[in-house]
Structure formats: structure tokens, C-alpha cells
CSV table of C-alpha atoms in Angstrom, one decimal:
chain,number,residue,atom,x,y,z
A,1,UNK,CA,47.9,105.5,89.5
A,2,UNK,CA,50.8,107.3,91.2
A,3,UNK,CA,51.0,110.0,88.6
A,4,UNK,CA,47.5,111.0,89.6
A,5,UNK,CA,48.9,112.3,92.9
A,6,UNK,CA,50.9,114.9,90.9
A,7,UNK,CA,47.9,115.9,88.8
A,8,UNK,CA,45.8,116.3,92.0
A,9,UNK,CA,48.5,118.4,93.6
A,10,UNK,CA,48.8,120.5,90.4
A,11,UNK,CA,45.0,121.1,90.2
A,12,UNK,CA,44.8,121.9,94.0
A,13,UNK,CA,47.4,124.7,93.8
A,14,UNK,CA,46.0,126.0,90.5
A,15,UNK,CA,42.4,126.1,91.8
A,16,UNK,CA,43.5,127.7,95.1
A,17,UNK,CA,45.7,130.3,93.4
A,18,UNK,CA,43.0,131.0,90.8
A,19,UNK,CA,40.3,131.7,93.5
A,20,UNK,CA,42.6,134.1,95.2
A,21,UNK,CA,43.8,135.8,92.0
A,22,UNK,CA,40.5,136.3,90.2
A,23,UNK,CA,38.2,136.8,93.2
A,24,UNK,CA,39.9,137.8,96.4
A,25,UNK,CA,43.1,139.6,95.6
A,26,UNK,CA,42.3,142.4,98.1
A,27,UNK,CA,41.9,139.9,100.9
A,28,UNK,CA,45.0,139.4,103.0
A,29,UNK,CA,43.4,136.5,104.8
A,30,UNK,CA,42.5,134.6,101.6
A,31,UNK,CA,46.0,135.5,100.3
A,32,UNK,CA,47.6,133.9,103.3
A,33,UNK,CA,45.3,130.9,103.1
A,34,UNK,CA,46.3,130.4,99.5
A,35,UNK,CA,50.0,130.5,100.7
A,36,UNK,CA,49.2,127.8,103.2
A,37,UNK,CA,47.4,125.6,100.7
A,38,UNK,CA,50.2,125.9,98.1
A,39,UNK,CA,53.0,125.4,100.6
A,40,UNK,CA,51.4,122.4,102.3
A,41,UNK,CA,50.4,120.7,99.1
A,42,UNK,CA,53.8,121.1,97.4
A,43,UNK,CA,55.8,120.8,100.6
A,44,UNK,CA,54.3,117.5,101.6
A,45,UNK,CA,54.4,116.1,98.1
A,46,UNK,CA,58.1,116.7,98.0
A,47,UNK,CA,58.9,115.8,101.6
A,48,UNK,CA,57.1,112.4,101.7
A,49,UNK,CA,58.6,111.1,98.5
A,50,UNK,CA,60.5,107.8,98.4
A,51,UNK,CA,63.9,109.0,97.4
A,52,UNK,CA,65.0,105.6,96.3
A,53,UNK,CA,62.9,106.0,93.1
A,54,UNK,CA,64.1,109.4,91.9
A,55,UNK,CA,67.2,109.5,89.7
A,56,UNK,CA,70.7,108.6,90.7
A,57,UNK,CA,71.6,111.7,92.7
A,58,UNK,CA,69.5,110.8,95.7
A,59,UNK,CA,70.9,107.3,95.9
A,60,UNK,CA,74.4,108.7,95.9
A,61,UNK,CA,73.5,111.3,98.6
A,62,UNK,CA,72.0,108.5,100.8
A,63,UNK,CA,75.1,106.3,100.4
A,64,UNK,CA,77.4,109.2,101.2
A,65,UNK,CA,75.2,110.0,104.2
A,66,UNK,CA,75.3,106.4,105.5
A,67,UNK,CA,79.1,106.2,105.0
A,68,UNK,CA,79.5,109.5,106.9
A,69,UNK,CA,77.6,108.2,109.9
A,70,UNK,CA,80.2,105.4,110.3
A,71,UNK,CA,83.3,107.4,109.5
A,72,UNK,CA,85.7,109.9,111.1
A,73,UNK,CA,85.7,113.5,110.0
A,74,UNK,CA,88.8,113.0,107.8
A,75,UNK,CA,87.3,109.8,106.3
A,76,UNK,CA,84.0,111.6,105.7
A,77,UNK,CA,85.8,114.5,104.0
A,78,UNK,CA,87.5,112.1,101.6
A,79,UNK,CA,84.2,110.3,100.6
A,80,UNK,CA,82.1,113.4,100.1
A,81,UNK,CA,82.0,112.8,96.3
A,82,UNK,CA,82.4,116.4,95.2
A,83,UNK,CA,80.0,117.9,97.8
A,84,UNK,CA,80.9,121.5,98.7
A,85,UNK,CA,82.1,122.2,102.2
A,86,UNK,CA,78.8,123.7,103.4
A,87,UNK,CA,76.8,120.7,102.3
A,88,UNK,CA,79.5,118.4,103.7
A,89,UNK,CA,79.2,120.0,107.2
A,90,UNK,CA,75.4,119.8,107.1
A,91,UNK,CA,75.7,116.2,106.0
A,92,UNK,CA,78.2,115.4,108.7
A,93,UNK,CA,76.4,117.0,111.6
A,94,UNK,CA,73.0,115.3,110.7
A,95,UNK,CA,74.6,111.9,110.0
A,96,UNK,CA,76.6,111.9,113.2
A,97,UNK,CA,73.4,112.9,115.1
A,98,UNK,CA,71.8,109.6,114.1
A,99,UNK,CA,69.1,111.3,112.1
A,100,UNK,CA,67.9,109.0,109.3
A,101,UNK,CA,68.5,110.1,105.7
A,102,UNK,CA,64.8,110.1,105.0
A,103,UNK,CA,64.3,112.7,107.8
A,104,UNK,CA,67.1,114.8,106.2
A,105,UNK,CA,65.1,114.6,103.0
A,106,UNK,CA,61.9,115.6,104.7
A,107,UNK,CA,63.3,118.7,106.4
A,108,UNK,CA,65.3,119.7,103.4
A,109,UNK,CA,62.2,119.5,101.2
A,110,UNK,CA,60.2,121.6,103.6
A,111,UNK,CA,62.9,124.3,103.7
A,112,UNK,CA,63.2,124.3,99.9
A,113,UNK,CA,59.5,124.6,99.2
A,114,UNK,CA,58.9,127.1,102.1
A,115,UNK,CA,61.7,129.4,100.9
A,116,UNK,CA,60.4,129.5,97.4
A,117,UNK,CA,56.7,129.8,98.1
A,118,UNK,CA,57.2,132.4,100.9
A,119,UNK,CA,59.2,134.7,98.5
A,120,UNK,CA,56.4,134.3,95.9
A,121,UNK,CA,53.8,135.1,98.5
A,122,UNK,CA,55.6,138.2,99.7
A,123,UNK,CA,55.8,139.4,96.1
A,124,UNK,CA,52.1,138.6,95.3
A,125,UNK,CA,53.2,135.9,92.9
A,126,UNK,CA,51.0,133.0,93.9
A,127,UNK,CA,48.8,133.4,90.9
A,128,UNK,CA,47.9,130.4,88.6
A,129,UNK,CA,50.2,131.5,85.8
A,130,UNK,CA,53.2,131.8,88.1
A,131,UNK,CA,52.4,128.5,89.7
A,132,UNK,CA,52.1,126.8,86.3
A,133,UNK,CA,55.6,128.2,85.5
A,134,UNK,CA,57.1,127.0,88.8
A,135,UNK,CA,55.6,123.5,88.3
A,136,UNK,CA,56.2,123.2,84.6
A,137,UNK,CA,59.6,124.7,83.9
A,138,UNK,CA,61.4,122.1,86.0
A,139,UNK,CA,62.1,124.1,89.1
A,140,UNK,CA,59.8,122.0,91.3
A,141,UNK,CA,60.2,118.6,89.7
A,142,UNK,CA,64.0,119.0,89.7
A,143,UNK,CA,64.0,119.1,93.6
A,144,UNK,CA,62.8,115.5,93.6
A,145,UNK,CA,66.3,114.4,92.5
A,146,UNK,CA,68.6,117.4,92.9
A,147,UNK,CA,68.3,118.0,96.6
A,148,UNK,CA,71.7,119.5,97.0
A,149,UNK,CA,71.2,122.1,94.3
A,150,UNK,CA,67.7,122.6,95.5
A,151,UNK,CA,69.0,123.6,98.9
A,152,UNK,CA,71.4,126.1,97.3
A,153,UNK,CA,68.6,127.5,95.1
A,154,UNK,CA,66.4,128.0,98.2
A,155,UNK,CA,69.2,130.0,99.9
A,156,UNK,CA,69.5,132.1,96.7
A,157,UNK,CA,65.8,132.9,97.0
A,158,UNK,CA,66.5,134.4,100.4
A,159,UNK,CA,69.5,136.3,98.8
A,160,UNK,CA,67.2,137.9,96.3
A,161,UNK,CA,64.5,138.6,98.9
A,162,UNK,CA,67.0,140.3,101.2
A,163,UNK,CA,68.4,142.4,98.4
A,164,UNK,CA,64.8,143.6,97.8
A,165,UNK,CA,64.8,144.7,101.5
A,166,UNK,CA,68.2,146.4,101.1
A,167,UNK,CA,69.9,143.9,103.5
A,168,UNK,CA,72.8,143.7,101.2
A,169,UNK,CA,75.5,142.4,103.6
A,170,UNK,CA,73.3,139.5,104.8
A,171,UNK,CA,72.4,138.7,101.2
A,172,UNK,CA,76.1,138.5,100.3
A,173,UNK,CA,76.7,136.2,103.3
A,174,UNK,CA,73.9,133.9,102.2
A,175,UNK,CA,75.2,133.8,98.7
A,176,UNK,CA,78.5,132.3,99.9
A,177,UNK,CA,76.4,129.9,102.0
A,178,UNK,CA,74.6,128.8,98.8
A,179,UNK,CA,77.9,128.6,97.0
A,180,UNK,CA,79.3,126.3,99.8
A,181,UNK,CA,76.3,124.0,99.3
A,182,UNK,CA,76.6,123.8,95.5
A,183,UNK,CA,79.0,125.5,93.1
A,184,UNK,CA,76.2,126.1,90.6
A,185,UNK,CA,75.1,129.0,92.8
A,186,UNK,CA,77.9,131.0,91.0
A,187,UNK,CA,75.3,131.6,88.3
A,188,UNK,CA,73.7,134.2,90.6
A,189,UNK,CA,77.0,136.2,91.0
A,190,UNK,CA,76.6,138.5,87.9
A,191,UNK,CA,73.4,139.9,89.5
A,192,UNK,CA,75.3,141.1,92.5
A,193,UNK,CA,77.7,143.1,90.3
A,194,UNK,CA,75.0,144.8,88.1
A,195,UNK,CA,72.0,145.2,90.3
A,196,UNK,CA,73.0,148.6,91.5
A,197,UNK,CA,73.8,149.9,88.0
A,198,UNK,CA,71.6,152.6,86.6
A,199,UNK,CA,70.6,151.3,83.1
A,200,UNK,CA,70.8,153.7,80.2
A,201,UNK,CA,70.0,153.5,76.5
A,202,UNK,CA,73.7,153.0,75.9
A,203,UNK,CA,73.5,149.8,78.0
A,204,UNK,CA,70.6,148.5,75.9
A,205,UNK,CA,72.7,149.0,72.7
A,206,UNK,CA,75.7,147.2,74.3
A,207,UNK,CA,73.3,144.5,75.5
A,208,UNK,CA,72.0,143.9,71.9
A,209,UNK,CA,75.5,143.6,70.6
A,210,UNK,CA,76.4,141.2,73.4
A,211,UNK,CA,73.3,139.1,72.6
A,212,UNK,CA,74.5,138.7,69.0
A,213,UNK,CA,78.1,137.8,70.0
A,214,UNK,CA,77.1,135.2,72.6
A,215,UNK,CA,74.5,133.7,70.3
A,216,UNK,CA,77.1,133.4,67.5
A,217,UNK,CA,79.7,131.8,69.7
A,218,UNK,CA,77.5,130.1,72.3
A,219,UNK,CA,79.0,126.7,71.8
A,220,UNK,CA,82.6,127.9,72.2
A,221,UNK,CA,81.7,130.1,75.2
A,222,UNK,CA,79.9,127.2,76.8
A,223,UNK,CA,82.9,125.0,76.4
A,224,UNK,CA,85.2,127.7,77.8
A,225,UNK,CA,83.1,128.3,80.9
A,226,UNK,CA,82.7,124.5,81.5
A,227,UNK,CA,86.5,124.0,81.3
A,228,UNK,CA,87.0,126.9,83.7
A,229,UNK,CA,84.4,126.0,86.4
A,230,UNK,CA,83.5,122.4,85.9
A,231,UNK,CA,85.9,120.5,83.6
A,232,UNK,CA,84.5,117.2,84.7
A,233,UNK,CA,81.2,118.1,83.0
A,234,UNK,CA,82.7,118.6,79.5
A,235,UNK,CA,81.7,115.2,78.3
A,236,UNK,CA,78.4,115.0,80.2
A,237,UNK,CA,75.0,116.4,79.2
A,238,UNK,CA,76.0,117.3,75.7
A,239,UNK,CA,73.5,119.1,73.5
A,240,UNK,CA,72.9,119.2,69.8
A,241,UNK,CA,74.3,122.8,69.3
A,242,UNK,CA,70.8,124.2,68.4
A,243,UNK,CA,68.7,126.5,70.6
A,244,UNK,CA,65.7,124.7,72.0
A,245,UNK,CA,62.1,125.5,72.7
A,246,UNK,CA,62.9,126.5,76.3
A,247,UNK,CA,65.2,129.2,75.0
A,248,UNK,CA,62.5,130.5,72.7
A,249,UNK,CA,60.0,130.5,75.5
A,250,UNK,CA,62.3,132.5,77.7
A,251,UNK,CA,63.2,134.9,74.9
A,252,UNK,CA,59.5,135.6,74.2
A,253,UNK,CA,58.9,136.2,77.9
A,254,UNK,CA,61.9,138.5,78.0
A,255,UNK,CA,60.8,140.5,74.9
A,256,UNK,CA,57.3,141.0,76.3
A,257,UNK,CA,58.7,142.0,79.7
A,258,UNK,CA,60.9,144.7,78.1
A,259,UNK,CA,58.0,145.9,76.0
A,260,UNK,CA,55.8,146.3,79.1
A,261,UNK,CA,58.5,147.9,81.3
A,262,UNK,CA,60.5,149.9,78.8
A,263,UNK,CA,60.4,152.9,81.1
A,264,UNK,CA,60.6,151.3,84.5
A,265,UNK,CA,63.9,149.4,83.8
A,266,UNK,CA,65.7,152.8,83.6
A,267,UNK,CA,64.7,153.7,87.1
A,268,UNK,CA,67.4,153.4,89.8
A,269,UNK,CA,65.2,151.7,92.4
A,270,UNK,CA,62.8,149.5,90.6
A,271,UNK,CA,61.7,145.9,91.1
A,272,UNK,CA,61.0,145.9,87.3
A,273,UNK,CA,64.7,146.7,86.7
A,274,UNK,CA,65.8,144.0,89.1
A,275,UNK,CA,63.8,141.4,87.3
A,276,UNK,CA,64.9,142.7,83.9
A,277,UNK,CA,68.5,142.0,85.0
A,278,UNK,CA,67.6,138.5,86.2
A,279,UNK,CA,65.8,137.7,82.9
A,280,UNK,CA,68.7,139.1,80.9
A,281,UNK,CA,71.2,136.8,82.7
A,282,UNK,CA,68.8,133.9,82.3
A,283,UNK,CA,68.5,134.4,78.5
A,284,UNK,CA,72.3,134.6,78.2
A,285,UNK,CA,72.8,131.4,80.2
A,286,UNK,CA,70.1,129.5,78.3
A,287,UNK,CA,71.9,130.3,75.0
A,288,UNK,CA,74.8,128.3,76.3
A,289,UNK,CA,72.6,125.3,76.8
A,290,UNK,CA,73.4,124.7,73.1
A,291,UNK,CA,76.7,123.4,74.3
A,292,UNK,CA,75.5,121.3,77.3
A,293,UNK,CA,72.4,120.7,79.4
A,294,UNK,CA,74.5,121.7,82.4
A,295,UNK,CA,73.7,125.3,81.7
A,296,UNK,CA,69.9,124.5,81.6
A,297,UNK,CA,70.3,122.9,85.0
A,298,UNK,CA,72.4,125.8,86.3
A,299,UNK,CA,69.8,128.3,84.9
A,300,UNK,CA,67.2,126.9,87.3
A,301,UNK,CA,68.7,129.2,89.9
A,302,UNK,CA,67.4,132.1,87.9
A,303,UNK,CA,64.3,130.4,86.3
A,304,UNK,CA,62.8,130.1,89.8
A,305,UNK,CA,62.4,133.9,89.7
A,306,UNK,CA,60.3,133.8,86.5
A,307,UNK,CA,57.0,133.6,88.6
A,308,UNK,CA,57.9,137.0,90.1
A,309,UNK,CA,58.3,138.5,86.6
A,310,UNK,CA,54.9,137.0,85.6
A,311,UNK,CA,53.3,138.5,88.6
A,312,UNK,CA,54.9,141.9,87.8
A,313,UNK,CA,53.6,141.7,84.3
A,314,UNK,CA,50.0,140.9,85.4
A,315,UNK,CA,50.0,143.7,88.0
A,316,UNK,CA,51.3,146.5,85.9
A,317,UNK,CA,49.8,146.0,82.4
A,318,UNK,CA,46.2,147.4,82.8
A,319,UNK,CA,46.3,149.0,79.4
A,320,UNK,CA,47.4,145.7,77.7
A,321,UNK,CA,45.7,143.2,80.0
A,322,UNK,CA,44.1,141.2,77.2
A,323,UNK,CA,47.5,140.7,75.5
A,324,UNK,CA,49.3,139.8,78.6
A,325,UNK,CA,46.6,137.4,79.8
A,326,UNK,CA,46.5,135.7,76.4
A,327,UNK,CA,50.2,135.2,76.5
A,328,UNK,CA,50.1,133.9,80.1
A,329,UNK,CA,47.5,131.4,79.1
A,330,UNK,CA,49.7,130.0,76.3
A,331,UNK,CA,52.7,130.2,78.7
A,332,UNK,CA,50.8,128.3,81.4
A,333,UNK,CA,49.6,125.5,79.0
A,334,UNK,CA,53.1,125.1,77.7
A,335,UNK,CA,54.4,124.9,81.2
A,336,UNK,CA,51.9,122.3,82.2
A,337,UNK,CA,52.9,120.3,79.1
A,338,UNK,CA,56.5,120.4,80.2
A,339,UNK,CA,55.3,119.3,83.7
A,340,UNK,CA,53.9,116.1,82.3
A,341,UNK,CA,56.9,115.5,80.1
A,342,UNK,CA,59.0,115.7,83.3
A,343,UNK,CA,56.8,113.0,84.9
A,344,UNK,CA,56.6,110.4,82.2
A,345,UNK,CA,59.0,107.6,83.0
A,346,UNK,CA,61.0,109.7,85.5
A,347,UNK,CA,58.9,110.4,88.6
A,348,UNK,CA,56.0,107.9,88.3
A,349,UNK,CA,57.3,105.4,90.9
A,350,UNK,CA,58.2,108.0,93.6
A,351,UNK,CA,55.0,107.1,95.6
A,352,UNK,CA,55.0,103.4,95.1
A,353,UNK,CA,55.1,103.1,98.9
A,354,UNK,CA,52.6,105.9,99.5
A,355,UNK,CA,49.9,103.6,100.9
A,356,UNK,CA,51.9,102.2,103.8
A,357,UNK,CA,54.9,104.6,104.2
A,358,UNK,CA,57.2,101.6,105.0
A,359,UNK,CA,60.1,103.6,103.5
A,360,UNK,CA,59.8,106.2,106.3
A,361,UNK,CA,60.7,103.6,108.9
A,362,UNK,CA,64.1,103.0,107.4
């Protein structure tokens, strides 16, 4: 029964985005209405969940929150269980203000979904294919359990958006805010170093060589980076050593993107170049998932920008529209399949209290 809530939400945002994309793309009013529908549907779905039924992270967050409310600053700092300083300060202020943890969950969820959907909206990326990717590739469903990383990812969305608007200093500040919330935000750091680089054919040759080296030594590199940045994760989330279907999906998207924008990526000021760099980093990181699932989880910081790449491909491929649309249909169906895989046995009970909302009174 409760899984039908997710399916209804999925169909609502897909229908809304399809109506705008196929029939009213020139209407700003309908475009904004589509944004409102998508934001409210996904925002409320995430905000009103019963956090007690989603994974172990939310339970740990809630226990830390409750302990913080009854502790001094020093005591709270000692029981923060690995939380970064930014998240600790936010946690401390809200807990000491007497705000229930469920309220913290609600407002965090609204901020997370609004940040993501707003950036999509401003980039004309609220089409059904981008929505399918957002819902299916784990970005949205991950937020049901990984609230702390979700907050960091939402801040990173603003980092990228501000870089687009050439507000570099503010973007750098927000990056450190995201890093203070969750260390996994470091995955975005390479983009800051290379986003101003003018790409040449020499860079493409070096990139191909780097791809080969990283692929050949992906397990060893994954172990080295884990020991360097998060040694407590070495024995957690281990993988089989093989590349998975998600990597092949990302690689196929990357190859198609390069094929469509093989000229634009060499321009100094180009959104296509920016997304090319994001996709490049994303493919490199996904290779390392052969060592541990930790890299797949970290990669969500970049995967959340895939909908922007999809929108770019749909908007700038008039000569190859049939090919791109065919690929996007396959991509969308695969994403929806992943969406249901994420739900089975993992998120079904989130809305067990949906009829009476008793959990909101706690």
C-alpha cells in the first residue's frame, strides 16, 4: 500500500514535467507551475516521512540530537559521533532551541529538495528524462536516510549555480560550508581547480591515458584514497572489484555527451564544458566503486548534476534528436527500474503512520 505513495509521486512529477516539456516549453508560467508541482510533490514526500523507518543513519541522528538537547556544549561536542563542525553547530542550535527532531527533518527536507529542484528549474532541466534520472539514480531516495550528506549536497548545488553566475567567492565559501556539514563534499573540490581551464586536444589525450591508468589500478587507488580521507571506512561497504551497471550507464552517457558537444567543450565560457568536467570527474569516481560502495555514495554529489547534462543534450541536439530521445527513453526506463529497486524492502514502511501523523507529535 505505502509503496503506492511513491509511485503516485513519481507519476505526478513525470506527467507534470512531460506536459511542460512536450507542449508548453515556451510558456514561463507553465514552466513555473511545473516547478511548483515537482517541488511540492517531492518536498512534502520527503519532509513528512517517518524517519524511524529509514535506515540506521536517521536513528543515530535523532539519538545524537536528543542527547545534545540535554548536554552542555562540551558534552555535545564529545557525543557528535563524527559529525562535522558545521552540522554539529546546526544540530546544537536547533536542539537547544527545543525544536523537535521531526521538525528538523521537515525543514531540512524542504531545503534539500528546494535547492535541487530550483537549480534544475533555472537550467530548464525539469523535463521527464531528467526527473527520471533524479528519482532513479538514488539521489532523491538517498535523502530519506542520509540527511546529513543530503544537506551538504544541497549546498553544493548552490555552489555550482553560483559558479554559473560567476559568483566565485561566494561559491567557495559555500563549498567550505558543505564540507563542514559532511566531509564527502570534498568530491566537488577537483571541479574548482579545473573549471577555469581551457580544454585542448592535448588535454583529451591525457584524459584518455588517465582513464586507462585509473581503470587498471582502480582498486588500489580506491584503497589509497580511503586510507587518506576516511580510514574508518576501509572495511565497510566493500565491493566485488568489478565495474557495475551504474558505471556502464554513466560511461555511455558520458560518451554520448562528448559526441554531441565535441566542439563546445573546447570553449572557454561554456556550460557544456562545465558539465563535461563534472561528468569526467563522476566517471573517474565511479570507477573507484570497484573498491567500495563508499565512492558510489560520494559520487551522488556529482550525480545530482546529471539532469542538467540531460537537459543540455535535449536542448542542443536538433540534428540528432531521434538518437538522443531514443537513448533518453532507455535511460529513463533504467532509472525508474533502479527507483523501484531502491524501494523494495528499504523504504516501504516510511509512511506506516501516514494516515494519522502521530509521529509528528513526538
